[in-house]
C-alpha cells in the first residue's frame, strides 16, 4: 500500500443544466499496486478520503437534496474509488511510465448531516470520471 496527500482541481461540465465550474479537492489517497501483472503493466487500485469545495452547488446535488433536505453546501466530504494503469507500460514508453490513465467514482457527501463542518446536509452526488494523472519527481 502507498499513501499520498493529494490536491486536485476538477472542471465540472454541467451539460447545460447550469454554468460549468471548478471543484477543488484535498484528500489522503491509499493505493494498492501489487497485482500479479503489475510487473508488466503497473496497475493501481485507490481509495481517497478528504474534502471537496465546489464553486457552485452541482445540479445533481440540488436535485437529489430537494426531496430529502433543501440544505446543501459548497464544502462537502469527498470520497473517491479508482482503478488506473501506467500509460508508459501500455504503450511501451519509459517517458510515460509515471503517467496513469484511469476510471474513478467521485463522491461528494454531507455524511448524513453528521459533521458540523458541512452543516445539516443529508445527501450528495456521484460522478464517474476518466482521468490522466502524471507523477513528477
Short mmCIF file of N, CA, C and O in Angstrom, two decimals:
data_model
loop_
_atom_site.label_atom_id
_atom_site.label_comp_id
_atom_site.label_asym_id
_atom_site.label_seq_id
_atom_site.Cartn_x
_atom_site.Cartn_y
_atom_site.Cartn_z
N UNK A 1 0.83 -1.20 0.00
CA UNK A 1 0.00 0.00 0.00
C UNK A 1 0.87 1.25 0.00
O UNK A 1 1.90 1.29 0.64
N UNK A 2 0.42 2.25 -0.69
CA UNK A 2 1.04 3.57 -0.66
C UNK A 2 0.00 4.56 -0.16
O UNK A 2 -1.19 4.39 -0.41
N UNK A 3 0.44 5.60 0.52
CA UNK A 3 -0.46 6.66 0.99
C UNK A 3 0.07 7.99 0.47
O UNK A 3 1.26 8.28 0.60
N UNK A 4 -0.82 8.78 -0.11
CA UNK A 4 -0.46 10.07 -0.66
C UNK A 4 -1.39 11.14 -0.08
O UNK A 4 -2.56 10.88 0.17
N UNK A 5 -0.88 12.34 0.08
CA UNK A 5 -1.70 13.51 0.34
C UNK A 5 -1.85 14.20 -1.01
O UNK A 5 -0.84 14.56 -1.63
N UNK A 6 -3.08 14.30 -1.48
CA UNK A 6 -3.30 14.80 -2.84
C UNK A 6 -4.20 16.02 -2.84
O UNK A 6 -5.11 16.13 -2.03
N UNK A 7 -3.95 16.88 -3.78
CA UNK A 7 -4.82 18.01 -4.07
C UNK A 7 -5.16 17.97 -5.53
O UNK A 7 -4.39 17.45 -6.34
N UNK A 8 -6.31 18.46 -5.88
CA UNK A 8 -6.68 18.42 -7.29
C UNK A 8 -7.69 19.49 -7.65
O UNK A 8 -8.38 20.05 -6.79
N UNK A 9 -7.75 19.77 -8.93
CA UNK A 9 -8.73 20.70 -9.50
C UNK A 9 -9.48 19.93 -10.57
O UNK A 9 -8.87 19.31 -11.43
N UNK A 10 -10.80 19.97 -10.48
CA UNK A 10 -11.64 19.30 -11.48
C UNK A 10 -12.55 20.34 -12.12
O UNK A 10 -13.06 21.23 -11.44
N UNK A 11 -12.74 20.22 -13.40
CA UNK A 11 -13.69 21.08 -14.10
C UNK A 11 -14.99 20.32 -14.19
O UNK A 11 -15.02 19.19 -14.69
N UNK A 12 -16.05 20.89 -13.67
CA UNK A 12 -17.36 20.24 -13.69
C UNK A 12 -18.12 20.73 -14.92
O UNK A 12 -18.45 21.90 -15.04
N UNK A 13 -18.38 19.81 -15.85
CA UNK A 13 -19.12 20.13 -17.06
C UNK A 13 -20.58 19.77 -16.81
O UNK A 13 -20.94 18.59 -16.72
N UNK A 14 -21.43 20.77 -16.69
CA UNK A 14 -22.82 20.57 -16.27
C UNK A 14 -23.78 20.39 -17.44
O UNK A 14 -24.99 20.34 -17.23
N UNK A 15 -23.28 20.28 -18.64
CA UNK A 15 -24.05 19.94 -19.84
C UNK A 15 -25.33 20.77 -20.01
O UNK A 15 -26.38 20.25 -20.33
N UNK A 16 -25.23 22.06 -19.75
CA UNK A 16 -26.36 22.95 -19.98
C UNK A 16 -27.32 23.08 -18.82
O UNK A 16 -28.21 23.94 -18.85
N UNK A 17 -27.22 22.26 -17.80
CA UNK A 17 -28.10 22.37 -16.64
C UNK A 17 -27.78 23.61 -15.82
O UNK A 17 -28.64 24.17 -15.14
N UNK A 18 -26.51 24.01 -15.83
CA UNK A 18 -26.04 25.23 -15.19
C UNK A 18 -24.68 25.53 -15.80
O UNK A 18 -24.16 24.74 -16.58
N UNK A 19 -24.12 26.68 -15.46
CA UNK A 19 -22.79 27.02 -15.96
C UNK A 19 -21.76 26.03 -15.42
O UNK A 19 -21.88 25.54 -14.30
N UNK A 20 -20.73 25.73 -16.23
CA UNK A 20 -19.63 24.88 -15.78
C UNK A 20 -18.85 25.62 -14.69
O UNK A 20 -18.86 26.85 -14.63
N UNK A 21 -18.17 24.87 -13.83
CA UNK A 21 -17.43 25.48 -12.73
C UNK A 21 -16.31 24.56 -12.29
O UNK A 21 -16.21 23.43 -12.74
N UNK A 22 -15.48 25.05 -11.38
CA UNK A 22 -14.36 24.28 -10.85
C UNK A 22 -14.70 23.71 -9.48
O UNK A 22 -15.47 24.29 -8.72
N UNK A 23 -14.07 22.58 -9.20
CA UNK A 23 -14.15 21.94 -7.89
C UNK A 23 -12.72 21.68 -7.43
O UNK A 23 -11.87 21.29 -8.23
N UNK A 24 -12.46 21.87 -6.15
CA UNK A 24 -11.13 21.69 -5.58
C UNK A 24 -11.21 20.61 -4.51
O UNK A 24 -12.15 20.61 -3.70
N UNK A 25 -10.27 19.69 -4.52
CA UNK A 25 -10.28 18.60 -3.54
C UNK A 25 -8.92 18.49 -2.85
O UNK A 25 -7.88 18.81 -3.44
N UNK A 26 -8.96 18.05 -1.60
CA UNK A 26 -7.76 17.69 -0.85
C UNK A 26 -8.10 16.40 -0.12
O UNK A 26 -9.17 16.30 0.49
N UNK A 27 -7.22 15.42 -0.22
CA UNK A 27 -7.55 14.11 0.34
C UNK A 27 -6.30 13.28 0.61
O UNK A 27 -5.25 13.51 0.01
N UNK A 28 -6.46 12.32 1.49
CA UNK A 28 -5.49 11.25 1.64
C UNK A 28 -5.93 10.15 0.70
O UNK A 28 -7.09 9.74 0.72
N UNK A 29 -5.01 9.67 -0.14
CA UNK A 29 -5.36 8.61 -1.08
C UNK A 29 -4.47 7.40 -0.82
O UNK A 29 -3.26 7.53 -0.71
N UNK A 30 -5.10 6.26 -0.72
CA UNK A 30 -4.43 4.99 -0.47
C UNK A 30 -4.44 4.19 -1.76
O UNK A 30 -5.49 4.06 -2.40
N UNK A 31 -3.28 3.67 -2.16
CA UNK A 31 -3.16 2.88 -3.39
C UNK A 31 -2.66 1.48 -3.08
O UNK A 31 -1.71 1.31 -2.31
N UNK A 32 -3.26 0.51 -3.72
CA UNK A 32 -2.75 -0.85 -3.72
C UNK A 32 -2.26 -1.10 -5.14
O UNK A 32 -2.99 -0.86 -6.11
N UNK A 33 -1.01 -1.57 -5.29
CA UNK A 33 -0.46 -1.76 -6.64
C UNK A 33 0.32 -3.06 -6.78
O UNK A 33 1.18 -3.17 -7.64
N UNK A 34 0.01 -4.05 -5.97
CA UNK A 34 0.76 -5.31 -6.01
C UNK A 34 -0.05 -6.41 -6.70
O UNK A 34 -0.22 -7.50 -6.17
N UNK A 35 -0.54 -6.13 -7.89
CA UNK A 35 -1.28 -7.12 -8.66
C UNK A 35 -0.30 -8.07 -9.35
O UNK A 35 0.85 -7.68 -9.62
N UNK A 36 -0.71 -9.30 -9.65
CA UNK A 36 0.21 -10.26 -10.28
C UNK A 36 0.79 -9.76 -11.62
O UNK A 36 1.90 -10.12 -11.97
N UNK A 37 0.07 -8.91 -12.34
CA UNK A 37 0.51 -8.43 -13.64
C UNK A 37 1.22 -7.07 -13.56
O UNK A 37 1.62 -6.52 -14.58
N UNK A 38 1.39 -6.54 -12.36
CA UNK A 38 1.97 -5.20 -12.22
C UNK A 38 3.42 -5.11 -12.68
O UNK A 38 3.92 -4.01 -12.92
N UNK A 39 4.13 -6.24 -12.81
CA UNK A 39 5.48 -6.20 -13.36
C UNK A 39 5.47 -5.80 -14.83
O UNK A 39 6.42 -5.18 -15.32
N UNK A 40 4.40 -6.15 -15.55
CA UNK A 40 4.33 -5.79 -16.97
C UNK A 40 3.48 -4.53 -17.20
O UNK A 40 3.84 -3.72 -18.06
N UNK A 41 2.39 -4.35 -16.47
CA UNK A 41 1.57 -3.13 -16.55
C UNK A 41 1.23 -2.72 -15.13
O UNK A 41 0.39 -3.35 -14.48
N UNK A 42 1.90 -1.68 -14.64
CA UNK A 42 1.66 -1.20 -13.28
C UNK A 42 0.21 -0.74 -13.17
O UNK A 42 -0.23 0.15 -13.91
N UNK A 43 -0.53 -1.37 -12.28
CA UNK A 43 -1.95 -1.09 -12.08
C UNK A 43 -2.15 -0.71 -10.63
O UNK A 43 -1.58 -1.31 -9.73
N UNK A 44 -3.00 0.32 -10.41
CA UNK A 44 -3.26 0.78 -9.05
C UNK A 44 -4.75 0.80 -8.77
O UNK A 44 -5.55 1.22 -9.61
N UNK A 45 -5.12 0.34 -7.58
CA UNK A 45 -6.48 0.50 -7.07
C UNK A 45 -6.39 1.52 -5.95
O UNK A 45 -5.54 1.42 -5.07
N UNK A 46 -7.25 2.54 -5.98
CA UNK A 46 -7.13 3.61 -5.00
C UNK A 46 -8.42 3.92 -4.28
O UNK A 46 -9.52 3.70 -4.80
N UNK A 47 -8.27 4.45 -3.07
CA UNK A 47 -9.39 4.94 -2.27
C UNK A 47 -8.95 6.23 -1.60
O UNK A 47 -7.88 6.28 -0.99
N UNK A 48 -9.76 7.30 -1.72
CA UNK A 48 -9.43 8.59 -1.12
C UNK A 48 -10.52 9.05 -0.16
O UNK A 48 -11.71 8.77 -0.38
N UNK A 49 -10.09 9.78 0.86
CA UNK A 49 -10.99 10.42 1.83
C UNK A 49 -10.48 11.82 2.05
O UNK A 49 -9.29 12.03 2.30
N UNK A 50 -11.38 12.82 1.93
CA UNK A 50 -10.95 14.19 2.11
C UNK A 50 -12.10 15.16 2.06
O UNK A 50 -13.22 14.85 2.48
N UNK A 51 -11.83 16.37 1.54
CA UNK A 51 -12.86 17.40 1.41
C UNK A 51 -12.90 17.91 -0.02
O UNK A 51 -11.93 17.84 -0.76
N UNK A 52 -14.08 18.43 -0.39
CA UNK A 52 -14.30 18.97 -1.72
C UNK A 52 -14.97 20.33 -1.58
O UNK A 52 -15.94 20.48 -0.83
N UNK A 53 -14.45 21.31 -2.31
CA UNK A 53 -15.10 22.62 -2.38
C UNK A 53 -15.47 22.88 -3.83
O UNK A 53 -14.61 22.90 -4.71
N UNK A 54 -16.75 23.05 -4.09
CA UNK A 54 -17.25 23.34 -5.44
C UNK A 54 -17.65 24.81 -5.50
O UNK A 54 -18.32 25.32 -4.59
N UNK A 55 -17.25 25.49 -6.58
CA UNK A 55 -17.60 26.90 -6.74
C UNK A 55 -19.10 27.11 -6.79
O UNK A 55 -19.60 28.15 -6.36
N UNK A 56 -19.82 26.15 -7.34
CA UNK A 56 -21.28 26.16 -7.41
C UNK A 56 -21.78 24.83 -6.86
O UNK A 56 -21.05 23.84 -6.89
N UNK A 57 -23.02 24.80 -6.42
CA UNK A 57 -23.61 23.52 -5.99
C UNK A 57 -23.94 22.75 -7.26
O UNK A 57 -24.70 23.24 -8.11
N UNK A 58 -23.37 21.55 -7.46
CA UNK A 58 -23.67 20.79 -8.67
C UNK A 58 -25.17 20.52 -8.83
O UNK A 58 -25.88 20.28 -7.85
N UNK A 59 -25.62 20.60 -10.06
CA UNK A 59 -27.04 20.41 -10.37
C UNK A 59 -27.59 19.11 -9.78
O UNK A 59 -28.66 19.09 -9.18
N UNK A 60 -26.85 18.01 -9.93
CA UNK A 60 -27.34 16.72 -9.42
C UNK A 60 -27.49 16.74 -7.90
O UNK A 60 -28.39 16.10 -7.36
N UNK A 61 -26.65 17.45 -7.19
CA UNK A 61 -26.81 17.58 -5.74
C UNK A 61 -28.08 18.35 -5.42
O UNK A 61 -28.82 17.98 -4.51
N UNK A 62 -28.33 19.41 -6.16
CA UNK A 62 -29.55 20.19 -5.94
C UNK A 62 -30.78 19.31 -6.12
O UNK A 62 -31.69 19.33 -5.30
N UNK A 63 -30.81 18.53 -7.19
CA UNK A 63 -31.96 17.67 -7.48
C UNK A 63 -32.09 16.58 -6.42
O UNK A 63 -33.18 16.33 -5.91
N UNK A 64 -30.99 15.93 -6.04
CA UNK A 64 -31.03 14.85 -5.05
C UNK A 64 -31.45 15.35 -3.67
O UNK A 64 -32.08 14.62 -2.91
N UNK A 65 -31.08 16.57 -3.33
CA UNK A 65 -31.35 17.07 -2.00
C UNK A 65 -32.73 17.71 -1.85
O UNK A 65 -33.23 17.84 -0.74
N UNK A 66 -33.37 18.09 -2.96
CA UNK A 66 -34.69 18.71 -2.89
C UNK A 66 -35.67 17.85 -2.10
O UNK A 66 -36.44 18.34 -1.30
N UNK A 67 -35.64 16.53 -2.35
CA UNK A 67 -36.59 15.63 -1.71
C UNK A 67 -36.24 15.38 -0.25
O UNK A 67 -37.12 15.18 0.58
N UNK A 68 -34.95 15.34 0.10
CA UNK A 68 -34.52 15.00 1.46
C UNK A 68 -34.49 16.21 2.38
O UNK A 68 -35.05 16.20 3.46
N UNK A 69 -33.75 17.21 1.94
CA UNK A 69 -33.48 18.36 2.78
C UNK A 69 -32.92 19.43 1.86
O UNK A 69 -31.94 19.20 1.19
N UNK A 70 -33.50 20.61 1.80
CA UNK A 70 -33.04 21.62 0.84
C UNK A 70 -31.68 22.22 1.16
O UNK A 70 -31.16 23.00 0.40
N UNK A 71 -31.07 21.85 2.28
CA UNK A 71 -29.79 22.41 2.67
C UNK A 71 -28.65 21.70 1.93
O UNK A 71 -28.61 20.48 1.89
N UNK A 72 -27.75 22.47 1.37
CA UNK A 72 -26.54 21.91 0.78
C UNK A 72 -25.38 22.87 1.06
O UNK A 72 -25.58 23.91 1.67
N UNK A 73 -24.20 22.50 0.61
CA UNK A 73 -23.03 23.30 0.92
C UNK A 73 -22.01 23.18 -0.20
O UNK A 73 -21.93 22.14 -0.86
N UNK A 74 -21.25 24.24 -0.42
CA UNK A 74 -20.16 24.18 -1.39
C UNK A 74 -19.05 23.26 -0.89
O UNK A 74 -18.36 22.63 -1.66
N UNK A 75 -18.85 23.19 0.43
CA UNK A 75 -17.83 22.37 1.06
C UNK A 75 -18.47 21.08 1.58
O UNK A 75 -19.38 21.14 2.40
N UNK A 76 -18.01 19.94 1.07
CA UNK A 76 -18.55 18.64 1.49
C UNK A 76 -17.43 17.62 1.63
O UNK A 76 -16.30 17.84 1.18
N UNK A 77 -17.75 16.51 2.26
CA UNK A 77 -16.84 15.38 2.36
C UNK A 77 -16.60 14.83 0.95
O UNK A 77 -17.47 14.90 0.08
N UNK A 78 -15.41 14.26 0.74
CA UNK A 78 -15.05 13.75 -0.57
C UNK A 78 -14.55 12.31 -0.43
O UNK A 78 -13.71 12.02 0.44
N UNK A 79 -15.09 11.43 -1.25
CA UNK A 79 -14.62 10.04 -1.36
C UNK A 79 -14.32 9.76 -2.82
O UNK A 79 -14.96 10.33 -3.71
N UNK A 80 -13.38 8.87 -3.05
CA UNK A 80 -13.00 8.54 -4.43
C UNK A 80 -12.52 7.09 -4.43
O UNK A 80 -11.74 6.69 -3.56
N UNK A 81 -13.02 6.32 -5.38
CA UNK A 81 -12.54 4.95 -5.61
C UNK A 81 -12.08 4.91 -7.06
O UNK A 81 -12.79 5.36 -7.96
N UNK A 82 -10.86 4.38 -7.29
CA UNK A 82 -10.31 4.43 -8.65
C UNK A 82 -9.54 3.17 -9.00
O UNK A 82 -9.08 2.44 -8.14
N UNK A 83 -9.38 2.98 -10.31
CA UNK A 83 -8.50 1.96 -10.87
C UNK A 83 -7.81 2.60 -12.06
O UNK A 83 -8.44 3.30 -12.85
N UNK A 84 -6.48 2.45 -12.12
CA UNK A 84 -5.76 3.03 -13.25
C UNK A 84 -4.54 2.17 -13.59
O UNK A 84 -4.19 1.25 -12.85
N UNK A 85 -3.93 2.48 -14.73
CA UNK A 85 -2.77 1.73 -15.20
C UNK A 85 -1.77 2.68 -15.84
O UNK A 85 -2.15 3.74 -16.37
N UNK A 86 -0.51 2.30 -15.80
CA UNK A 86 0.57 3.12 -16.35
C UNK A 86 0.45 3.22 -17.88
O UNK A 86 0.42 2.20 -18.58
N UNK A 87 0.39 4.44 -18.37
CA UNK A 87 0.33 4.67 -19.82
C UNK A 87 1.63 4.20 -20.46
O UNK A 87 1.62 3.58 -21.53
N UNK A 88 2.75 4.46 -19.81
CA UNK A 88 4.05 4.04 -20.35
C UNK A 88 4.16 2.54 -20.53
O UNK A 88 4.70 2.06 -21.53
N UNK A 89 3.62 1.78 -19.57
CA UNK A 89 3.63 0.32 -19.71
C UNK A 89 2.72 -0.13 -20.85
O UNK A 89 3.03 -1.07 -21.57
N UNK A 90 1.58 0.55 -21.00
CA UNK A 90 0.63 0.15 -22.04
C UNK A 90 1.15 0.43 -23.44
O UNK A 90 0.86 -0.32 -24.37
N UNK A 91 1.93 1.52 -23.61
CA UNK A 91 2.44 1.86 -24.95
C UNK A 91 3.93 1.60 -25.07
O UNK A 91 4.53 1.97 -26.08
N UNK A 92 4.52 0.97 -24.07
CA UNK A 92 5.94 0.62 -24.06
C UNK A 92 6.83 1.85 -24.25
O UNK A 92 7.68 1.90 -25.14
N UNK A 93 6.61 2.86 -23.38
CA UNK A 93 7.40 4.09 -23.41
C UNK A 93 7.81 4.46 -22.00
O UNK A 93 6.95 4.76 -21.15
N UNK A 94 9.11 4.47 -21.74
CA UNK A 94 9.61 4.82 -20.41
C UNK A 94 9.27 6.27 -20.05
O UNK A 94 9.11 6.60 -18.88
N UNK A 95 9.13 7.14 -21.05
CA UNK A 95 8.80 8.55 -20.81
C UNK A 95 7.46 8.72 -20.10
O UNK A 95 7.26 9.70 -19.38
N UNK A 96 6.54 7.81 -20.31
CA UNK A 96 5.19 7.91 -19.72
C UNK A 96 4.94 6.88 -18.63
O UNK A 96 3.81 6.62 -18.26
N UNK A 97 6.00 6.28 -18.10
CA UNK A 97 5.88 5.23 -17.08
C UNK A 97 5.14 5.73 -15.84
O UNK A 97 4.41 4.99 -15.21
N UNK A 98 5.32 7.00 -15.49
CA UNK A 98 4.68 7.55 -14.29
C UNK A 98 3.44 8.38 -14.60
O UNK A 98 3.04 9.23 -13.81
N UNK A 99 2.83 8.10 -15.76
CA UNK A 99 1.54 8.70 -16.11
C UNK A 99 0.51 7.58 -16.13
O UNK A 99 0.79 6.49 -16.63
N UNK A 100 -0.66 7.85 -15.58
CA UNK A 100 -1.69 6.83 -15.42
C UNK A 100 -2.99 7.27 -16.07
O UNK A 100 -3.37 8.43 -16.00
N UNK A 101 -3.65 6.31 -16.71
CA UNK A 101 -4.99 6.52 -17.25
C UNK A 101 -5.94 5.69 -16.41
O UNK A 101 -5.66 4.51 -16.14
N UNK A 102 -7.04 6.30 -15.97
CA UNK A 102 -7.91 5.54 -15.09
C UNK A 102 -9.36 5.97 -15.09
O UNK A 102 -9.77 6.92 -15.77
N UNK A 103 -10.12 5.24 -14.29
CA UNK A 103 -11.55 5.47 -14.07
C UNK A 103 -11.76 5.62 -12.57
O UNK A 103 -11.17 4.89 -11.78
N UNK A 104 -12.60 6.57 -12.18
CA UNK A 104 -12.91 6.72 -10.76
C UNK A 104 -14.37 7.07 -10.56
O UNK A 104 -15.03 7.60 -11.46
N UNK A 105 -14.85 6.77 -9.38
CA UNK A 105 -16.15 7.24 -8.91
C UNK A 105 -15.84 8.30 -7.86
O UNK A 105 -15.16 8.04 -6.88
N UNK A 106 -16.31 9.49 -8.10
CA UNK A 106 -16.02 10.70 -7.32
C UNK A 106 -17.30 11.02 -6.55
O UNK A 106 -18.35 11.21 -7.16
N UNK A 107 -17.23 11.04 -5.23
CA UNK A 107 -18.43 11.22 -4.40
C UNK A 107 -18.27 12.41 -3.47
O UNK A 107 -17.28 12.52 -2.77
N UNK A 108 -19.27 13.31 -3.51
CA UNK A 108 -19.37 14.43 -2.55
C UNK A 108 -20.54 14.14 -1.65
O UNK A 108 -21.60 13.75 -2.12
N UNK A 109 -20.36 14.36 -0.35
CA UNK A 109 -21.41 13.96 0.58
C UNK A 109 -21.41 14.82 1.83
O UNK A 109 -20.35 15.25 2.29
N UNK A 110 -22.58 15.00 2.41
CA UNK A 110 -22.72 15.68 3.70
C UNK A 110 -22.58 14.73 4.87
O UNK A 110 -22.79 15.13 6.01
N UNK A 111 -22.24 13.48 4.62
CA UNK A 111 -22.07 12.42 5.62
C UNK A 111 -23.30 12.32 6.51
O UNK A 111 -23.22 12.30 7.74
N UNK A 112 -24.48 12.28 5.89
CA UNK A 112 -25.74 12.08 6.62
C UNK A 112 -25.96 13.15 7.68
O UNK A 112 -26.49 12.87 8.75
N UNK A 113 -25.54 14.37 7.39
CA UNK A 113 -25.69 15.51 8.29
C UNK A 113 -25.00 15.30 9.64
O UNK A 113 -25.36 15.90 10.63
N UNK A 114 -23.99 14.45 9.66
CA UNK A 114 -23.33 14.12 10.93
C UNK A 114 -22.09 14.96 11.23
O UNK A 114 -21.52 14.85 12.30
N UNK A 115 -21.66 15.80 10.30
CA UNK A 115 -20.44 16.59 10.51
C UNK A 115 -20.78 18.07 10.56
O UNK A 115 -21.33 18.61 9.60
N UNK A 116 -20.47 18.73 11.65
CA UNK A 116 -20.76 20.15 11.80
C UNK A 116 -20.06 20.99 10.72
O UNK A 116 -20.56 22.03 10.33
N UNK A 117 -18.92 20.52 10.25
CA UNK A 117 -18.15 21.25 9.24
C UNK A 117 -18.97 21.50 7.97
O UNK A 117 -18.84 22.53 7.33
N UNK A 118 -19.84 20.54 7.60
CA UNK A 118 -20.59 20.64 6.34
C UNK A 118 -22.02 21.13 6.54
O UNK A 118 -22.76 21.29 5.58
N UNK A 119 -22.45 21.34 7.77
CA UNK A 119 -23.82 21.77 8.03
C UNK A 119 -24.78 20.61 7.98
O UNK A 119 -24.37 19.45 7.89
N UNK A 120 -26.07 20.88 8.01
CA UNK A 120 -27.08 19.80 8.04
C UNK A 120 -27.37 19.21 6.66
O UNK A 120 -28.52 19.08 6.26
N UNK A 121 -26.34 18.85 5.93
CA UNK A 121 -26.51 18.31 4.58
C UNK A 121 -26.65 16.80 4.65
O UNK A 121 -25.79 16.10 5.17
N UNK A 122 -27.75 16.29 4.14
CA UNK A 122 -28.00 14.85 4.13
C UNK A 122 -28.13 14.40 2.68
O UNK A 122 -29.22 14.31 2.14
N UNK A 123 -27.02 14.16 2.04
CA UNK A 123 -27.03 13.74 0.64
C UNK A 123 -25.77 14.20 -0.06
O UNK A 123 -24.84 14.70 0.58
N UNK A 124 -25.74 14.04 -1.36
CA UNK A 124 -24.57 14.43 -2.13
C UNK A 124 -24.72 14.03 -3.58
O UNK A 124 -25.83 13.96 -4.10
N UNK A 125 -23.60 13.73 -4.22
CA UNK A 125 -23.65 13.35 -5.63
C UNK A 125 -22.48 12.44 -5.97
O UNK A 125 -21.46 12.43 -5.28
N UNK A 126 -22.65 11.67 -7.03
CA UNK A 126 -21.60 10.80 -7.56
C UNK A 126 -21.32 11.20 -8.99
O UNK A 126 -22.24 11.53 -9.74
N UNK A 127 -20.05 11.15 -9.36
CA UNK A 127 -19.64 11.40 -10.75
C UNK A 127 -18.70 10.29 -11.17
O UNK A 127 -17.78 9.94 -10.42
N UNK A 128 -18.92 9.74 -12.34
CA UNK A 128 -17.97 8.79 -12.93
C UNK A 128 -17.00 9.61 -13.76
O UNK A 128 -17.42 10.47 -14.54
N UNK A 129 -15.70 9.37 -13.58
CA UNK A 129 -14.70 10.17 -14.28
C UNK A 129 -13.65 9.31 -14.96
O UNK A 129 -13.34 8.21 -14.49
N UNK A 130 -13.12 9.82 -16.05
CA UNK A 130 -11.91 9.29 -16.67
C UNK A 130 -10.83 10.33 -16.42
O UNK A 130 -11.11 11.53 -16.45
N UNK A 131 -9.61 9.88 -16.18
CA UNK A 131 -8.57 10.85 -15.88
C UNK A 131 -7.20 10.39 -16.37
O UNK A 131 -6.99 9.22 -16.62
N UNK A 132 -6.32 11.38 -16.49
CA UNK A 132 -4.90 11.15 -16.71
C UNK A 132 -4.18 11.85 -15.58
O UNK A 132 -4.46 13.01 -15.27
N UNK A 133 -3.28 11.12 -14.93
CA UNK A 133 -2.51 11.66 -13.82
C UNK A 133 -1.03 11.35 -14.07
O UNK A 133 -0.68 10.21 -14.33
N UNK A 134 -0.19 12.39 -13.99
CA UNK A 134 1.25 12.19 -14.15
C UNK A 134 1.96 12.58 -12.87
O UNK A 134 1.67 13.64 -12.29
N UNK A 135 2.87 11.74 -12.42
CA UNK A 135 3.66 12.00 -11.22
C UNK A 135 5.01 12.54 -11.64
O UNK A 135 5.65 12.02 -12.55
N UNK A 136 5.45 13.59 -10.95
CA UNK A 136 6.74 14.19 -11.24
C UNK A 136 7.61 14.12 -10.01
O UNK A 136 7.15 14.39 -8.91
N UNK A 137 8.86 13.76 -10.19
CA UNK A 137 9.82 13.68 -9.07
C UNK A 137 10.64 14.94 -8.98
O UNK A 137 10.97 15.58 -9.86
#
